[in-house]
XYZ file of C-alpha atoms in Angstrom:
429
model
C 30.503 49.549 45.828
C 31.744 53.266 46.715
C 33.941 52.583 44.368
C 31.436 52.550 41.389
C 28.258 54.683 43.261
C 29.219 57.993 43.879
C 26.055 59.483 44.055
C 22.525 58.659 43.492
C 19.156 60.527 44.285
C 15.515 59.476 43.375
C 12.147 61.381 43.019
C 8.825 59.998 42.787
C 5.331 61.564 42.070
C 3.896 58.636 43.299
C 3.159 56.989 46.948
C 3.917 53.109 46.754
C 6.687 52.500 44.505
C 9.502 50.108 44.775
C 12.756 50.765 43.173
C 15.657 48.763 43.348
C 19.784 49.824 41.777
C 22.745 48.286 42.340
C 26.117 48.244 41.066
C 28.699 45.674 42.726
C 32.565 45.676 41.883
C 32.315 41.705 42.262
C 30.227 41.308 39.242
C 30.563 44.532 37.470
C 27.084 44.015 37.084
C 23.569 46.362 37.155
C 20.420 45.312 37.724
C 17.142 48.348 37.306
C 13.669 46.749 38.849
C 10.981 49.048 38.721
C 7.277 47.152 39.870
C 4.886 50.038 38.981
C 5.261 50.762 34.992
C 2.965 53.968 35.163
C 5.102 55.669 37.806
C 7.168 59.437 36.992
C 9.845 58.496 39.327
C 13.135 58.716 38.100
C 16.731 57.469 39.099
C 19.862 59.647 38.639
C 23.121 58.001 39.170
C 26.520 59.359 39.013
C 28.983 57.071 37.579
C 32.519 57.378 36.653
C 33.396 57.834 33.142
C 36.024 54.783 32.898
C 32.509 52.728 33.526
C 30.188 54.522 30.907
C 31.604 52.783 27.728
C 31.059 49.481 29.297
C 27.727 49.966 30.115
C 25.144 48.034 27.680
C 22.073 50.632 27.293
C 24.194 54.077 26.055
C 22.953 55.846 23.602
C 18.841 54.753 25.202
C 16.229 57.886 24.609
C 15.911 57.262 28.341
C 19.371 58.442 29.977
C 20.829 61.805 29.958
C 24.713 61.957 28.583
C 26.048 63.966 31.132
C 27.649 63.448 34.515
C 24.059 62.558 35.950
C 22.523 59.241 34.225
C 18.289 59.670 34.394
C 17.210 56.422 34.312
C 13.032 56.423 33.459
C 10.915 53.460 32.712
C 12.214 49.906 31.899
C 11.367 46.355 32.189
C 13.383 44.529 34.303
C 17.026 43.286 32.725
C 20.204 42.350 34.084
C 23.432 43.344 32.694
C 26.327 40.406 33.233
C 29.975 41.852 32.147
C 33.035 38.672 31.924
C 34.468 38.892 35.607
C 38.018 39.566 34.114
C 36.233 43.136 32.611
C 35.441 43.879 36.638
C 38.918 43.266 37.511
C 40.620 45.079 35.043
C 38.312 48.360 35.727
C 39.199 48.397 39.114
C 43.150 48.494 38.426
C 42.316 50.827 35.437
C 43.762 48.424 32.874
C 42.529 47.517 29.525
C 40.462 44.535 28.898
C 40.984 42.159 25.958
C 37.823 39.983 25.797
C 36.316 38.232 22.479
C 37.457 38.981 19.111
C 39.478 41.775 18.185
C 40.344 42.341 21.782
C 37.589 44.714 22.607
C 35.547 44.295 25.331
C 32.531 42.193 25.328
C 29.185 42.724 28.289
C 28.357 39.683 27.717
C 24.170 40.347 27.688
C 22.113 37.701 27.511
C 18.263 38.554 27.682
C 15.813 36.299 29.026
C 14.503 35.481 25.651
C 17.982 34.785 24.004
C 17.438 31.072 23.517
C 13.892 31.847 21.809
C 14.755 34.918 19.306
C 17.620 32.331 18.054
C 15.114 29.760 17.407
C 12.555 31.815 16.073
C 15.079 33.098 13.250
C 15.585 29.554 12.244
C 12.838 27.349 13.193
C 10.337 28.304 10.062
C 13.050 26.450 7.890
C 13.675 23.165 9.958
C 11.565 20.556 8.284
C 11.032 17.140 8.984
C 11.928 14.678 6.413
C 10.113 10.752 6.829
C 11.330 8.040 4.340
C 8.780 5.546 3.482
C 8.449 2.578 1.289
C 5.897 0.652 0.034
C 6.009 -3.275 1.214
C 3.299 -5.457 -0.553
C 1.266 -2.706 -0.603
C 1.807 -1.378 2.284
C 3.597 2.073 2.984
C 5.784 1.781 5.737
C 8.032 4.579 7.072
C 11.882 3.206 7.468
C 13.157 6.024 8.981
C 12.970 10.012 9.904
C 15.037 12.408 10.273
C 15.355 16.659 10.276
C 16.976 19.177 8.113
C 17.058 22.792 7.075
C 16.151 24.207 4.348
C 19.586 26.712 3.214
C 18.083 28.236 0.005
C 14.663 29.834 -1.125
C 15.133 27.110 -4.176
C 14.071 24.071 -2.006
C 17.566 22.717 -1.077
C 17.784 21.242 2.501
C 20.782 20.565 4.550
C 20.172 16.808 6.172
C 22.394 13.835 7.202
C 22.707 10.898 4.439
C 22.002 8.162 6.416
C 18.643 9.361 7.138
C 17.738 9.304 2.828
C 20.113 7.397 1.765
C 21.397 3.250 1.409
C 24.918 2.245 0.895
C 24.978 -0.936 -1.864
C 28.951 -1.306 -2.454
C 29.916 2.206 -3.598
C 26.543 2.818 -4.901
C 24.132 5.432 -2.928
C 20.740 4.830 -3.249
C 17.579 6.530 -2.040
C 15.485 4.603 0.870
C 12.461 5.417 -0.785
C 9.641 8.330 -1.344
C 10.647 11.407 1.119
C 7.952 13.414 2.645
C 9.195 16.882 3.744
C 6.821 18.379 6.253
C 7.021 22.159 7.178
C 6.794 24.123 10.368
C 3.687 25.570 8.674
C 2.313 22.521 7.836
C 3.071 22.119 4.221
C 4.358 18.897 2.661
C 6.518 18.276 -0.304
C 8.328 15.553 -2.127
C 11.917 15.372 -1.953
C 14.309 14.117 -3.725
C 18.202 13.548 -2.976
C 20.474 15.836 -4.924
C 24.114 15.039 -3.171
C 25.051 12.710 -0.425
C 28.293 11.495 1.206
C 28.542 8.881 4.018
C 31.429 9.083 5.183
C 31.063 12.919 6.423
C 27.116 12.063 6.579
C 25.488 14.685 5.401
C 23.013 14.976 2.260
C 21.461 17.786 -0.025
C 17.561 16.959 -0.633
C 15.621 19.164 -2.877
C 11.622 20.357 -3.103
C 9.684 22.317 -5.333
C 7.584 25.509 -4.083
C 5.623 27.731 -6.111
C 4.965 30.139 -2.992
C 8.610 31.739 -1.334
C 10.181 28.912 1.059
C 11.748 30.216 4.722
C 15.531 29.999 4.626
C 17.853 29.862 7.543
C 21.677 31.277 7.458
C 24.726 29.916 7.251
C 27.174 30.724 10.340
C 30.907 30.092 11.489
C 31.552 27.118 13.637
C 35.417 28.353 13.574
C 34.632 31.045 15.840
C 32.794 28.829 18.489
C 34.724 28.101 22.081
C 33.720 25.517 24.646
C 31.123 26.996 26.738
C 28.870 29.056 24.120
C 25.632 28.449 24.224
C 23.942 26.466 21.294
C 20.628 25.342 20.495
C 19.853 22.143 18.526
C 16.333 22.151 16.312
C 14.382 19.447 15.459
C 11.876 16.689 15.158
C 13.119 13.744 17.693
C 11.080 11.052 18.114
C 8.377 12.355 15.396
C 7.933 15.305 18.018
C 7.842 18.043 15.693
C 9.346 21.775 16.425
C 11.452 20.351 19.115
C 13.947 23.061 20.751
C 16.465 21.933 23.399
C 19.219 24.169 24.404
C 22.960 24.099 26.036
C 26.272 24.271 25.717
C 29.292 23.078 23.290
C 31.761 21.014 25.115
C 34.230 20.603 22.700
C 35.136 21.738 19.021
C 37.513 18.960 18.021
C 36.670 16.366 18.906
C 38.011 13.502 17.068
C 36.534 10.217 15.573
C 39.440 8.705 16.950
C 38.066 9.433 20.244
C 35.181 8.212 19.743
C 36.268 4.798 18.587
C 35.113 5.438 14.650
C 37.716 3.931 12.571
C 38.588 5.351 9.101
C 39.626 8.285 7.738
C 39.976 11.518 10.201
C 36.803 13.494 10.864
C 35.784 16.079 13.538
C 32.958 16.823 15.603
C 31.405 19.372 17.815
C 30.630 17.850 20.968
C 27.352 19.735 22.955
C 25.504 18.812 25.839
C 22.113 19.271 24.165
C 19.298 16.698 24.078
C 19.847 14.736 21.021
C 17.251 11.746 20.077
C 16.578 10.053 17.052
C 14.742 11.739 14.309
C 17.479 15.359 15.559
C 19.744 13.838 12.736
C 20.242 16.070 10.192
C 18.572 19.161 12.179
C 20.489 22.194 13.004
C 22.473 23.388 15.871
C 22.128 26.955 16.366
C 24.428 29.906 18.099
C 22.933 32.609 20.010
C 22.580 34.741 16.392
C 20.561 32.176 14.789
C 23.009 31.222 12.692
C 23.498 27.490 11.603
C 27.216 26.772 13.094
C 26.405 22.279 13.067
C 24.264 19.744 11.614
C 23.138 17.322 14.943
C 24.134 13.566 13.713
C 24.469 11.261 16.829
C 24.526 11.169 20.458
C 25.877 8.495 22.783
C 23.373 6.398 23.554
C 24.389 4.900 26.803
C 25.311 8.783 28.194
C 23.340 12.067 28.473
C 24.850 14.592 27.707
C 26.973 13.721 24.901
C 25.973 14.801 21.809
C 27.796 15.327 18.372
C 27.414 17.892 15.036
C 29.193 18.061 11.688
C 31.022 21.748 11.879
C 29.017 23.940 9.652
C 32.308 25.170 8.246
C 33.219 21.499 6.947
C 29.709 21.028 5.382
C 30.191 24.150 3.507
C 33.224 22.258 1.971
C 31.400 19.406 1.146
C 28.599 21.187 -0.540
C 30.959 22.761 -2.567
C 32.559 19.712 -3.667
C 28.761 19.009 -4.260
C 28.379 21.725 -6.543
C 32.387 21.285 -8.004
C 32.279 17.825 -8.614
C 28.927 15.879 -7.870
C 30.538 14.154 -5.039
C 33.252 15.009 -2.386
C 37.014 14.232 -3.590
C 39.314 13.409 -0.917
C 43.114 13.062 -1.714
C 44.715 10.222 0.266
C 48.985 10.450 1.074
C 49.024 6.743 3.474
C 50.434 8.890 6.522
C 49.297 8.443 9.975
C 50.415 11.891 11.444
C 50.293 13.738 14.620
C 50.381 17.674 15.461
C 53.183 18.262 17.548
C 53.415 21.426 20.575
C 56.339 22.520 22.663
C 55.020 19.543 25.389
C 55.323 17.105 23.090
C 58.449 17.873 21.396
C 60.206 18.032 24.850
C 58.730 14.546 25.860
C 60.319 13.213 22.388
C 63.437 14.940 22.652
C 63.746 12.932 26.584
C 63.138 9.827 24.652
C 65.516 10.051 21.902
C 68.260 12.521 21.892
C 68.461 12.174 18.148
C 64.691 14.075 17.956
C 65.270 16.851 14.924
C 65.101 20.537 16.573
C 61.885 21.873 15.820
C 59.363 24.181 17.256
C 56.140 23.445 15.545
C 55.500 20.298 12.524
C 53.644 17.217 12.374
C 55.426 13.850 13.376
C 54.568 10.962 10.806
C 54.759 7.870 13.116
C 53.895 5.638 10.630
C 53.381 5.279 6.725
C 51.000 2.874 4.810
C 53.278 0.277 2.702
C 52.297 0.792 -0.972
C 50.861 4.286 -0.260
C 51.581 7.801 -2.321
C 53.717 8.700 1.056
C 55.408 5.552 0.755
C 56.709 5.942 -2.779
C 57.531 9.408 -2.300
C 60.392 8.427 0.573
C 57.989 9.330 3.506
C 59.817 7.859 6.563
C 58.390 6.548 9.912
C 59.490 9.451 12.271
C 59.468 12.333 9.895
C 58.626 16.236 11.182
C 56.531 17.341 8.279
C 57.733 21.523 8.400
C 56.573 22.427 4.783
C 53.822 21.522 2.803
C 53.491 22.613 -0.582
C 55.736 25.913 -0.149
C 54.157 26.973 3.472
C 55.077 26.273 7.119
C 52.959 23.812 8.876
C 51.960 23.119 12.681
C 48.794 21.332 12.162
C 47.089 18.306 10.099
C 44.466 20.343 9.168
C 46.714 22.805 7.154
C 47.850 20.256 5.139
C 43.884 18.964 4.386
C 43.095 22.828 3.143
C 46.456 22.568 1.585
C 45.256 19.076 -0.077
C 41.568 20.129 -0.981
C 40.994 18.392 -4.190
C 44.436 18.268 -5.823
C 44.324 13.981 -7.035
C 47.084 13.388 -9.073
C 49.413 16.706 -8.867
C 52.624 16.888 -7.293
C 52.956 18.625 -3.825
C 56.640 19.386 -2.736
C 57.318 18.607 1.207
C 59.841 19.307 3.517
C 60.493 17.395 6.522
C 63.085 17.136 9.251
C 64.743 13.625 10.095
C 66.827 12.013 13.123
C 69.986 14.838 14.141
C 68.102 17.484 11.735
C 69.131 15.981 8.284
C 66.151 18.258 5.626
C 64.988 16.246 3.122
C 62.465 17.713 0.452
C 60.064 15.196 -0.822
C 57.490 15.148 -4.155
C 54.033 13.516 -3.181
C 51.290 12.654 -5.622
C 48.075 12.285 -3.610
C 45.696 9.796 -4.778
C 41.436 9.761 -4.138
C 40.606 8.032 -1.070
C 37.905 4.750 -1.329
C 35.198 5.756 0.019
C 35.044 2.596 2.051
C 37.724 3.780 4.521
């Protein structure tokens, strides 16, 4: 502690006051407590220059910018710095934490969850789908949604509002939309995609509608705080919190067949009725759409990343549906460890540092006709170096029927150039 606190002085104009202030080298934290808000007492500290730039309260009018900082009347607060910061500060070394390599104090107040939820809550809606049966109105399903545009555009889940009859999607019935403020509207399904489980519902209002802001899911890391909002079990205005458990959970990990999909895994409490509701970060931005949970387990819930949802919305606006190119390749991302293992198994495995392995080619598919072979390693796609399946998907986008030049490496380092023409994927896959 001597390393951080050189000198502290205390003065008070009242008789009975408790003031506690501490700076610890182990946790690099600062705690200031007052039990007498009317007191005129002050605490002065002499703090090393290297620490000042990391303190979260710089610029506050109650602090004097000098060698001795004066602490005025404050409510209880706790500031916690990443443990790496304390160690590096002690060594006098620069610290890279978070985006851009800038130090971050990681400050979270006691109401950070409440503040984030409050930004989104007015835009969270309940959708109940009703159907008349022999003159009686019955509720068939209930889900959640979020107003993302002031024109009444609501983002929700497809399985809650549409039925699949072959390739035709039909609305399950009349959709009643209830806002947090109690207003009710009749909704209409504008677009839906069962493969991604995303749908757009529209309502019309003569008065302004609250909206929520879309964030970015690519910035999420395992351990980040997130908030799930919606109407589980018909309990409106429900908020649960947790952390991100995995940022790229594959559909194959969950035993879901068909085309490749990725989910955000969290430990937020999700139940029937939460589907379609927003997953929110601590900045009050939507980073996912809650879709499902593992029924036999607690703390295993899954959301569609908002970056994927944004692309789906763009497809809706451009084509009225989601267009997915299909090559007929099963692919696997390679890394140094996998490459090393494959070389041990087969000395003929090509010399590559990165790329995508093709373990299987579907007979009769565009890839088969283009000349792909099992064992090929894709190193270039449409003239760009690639090292992940995600990059290939982004390059293809919605390019159906347009030739794509591909470079692959084969056994004994044979380099082959191929041209493949994607077809539209079967929606039932």
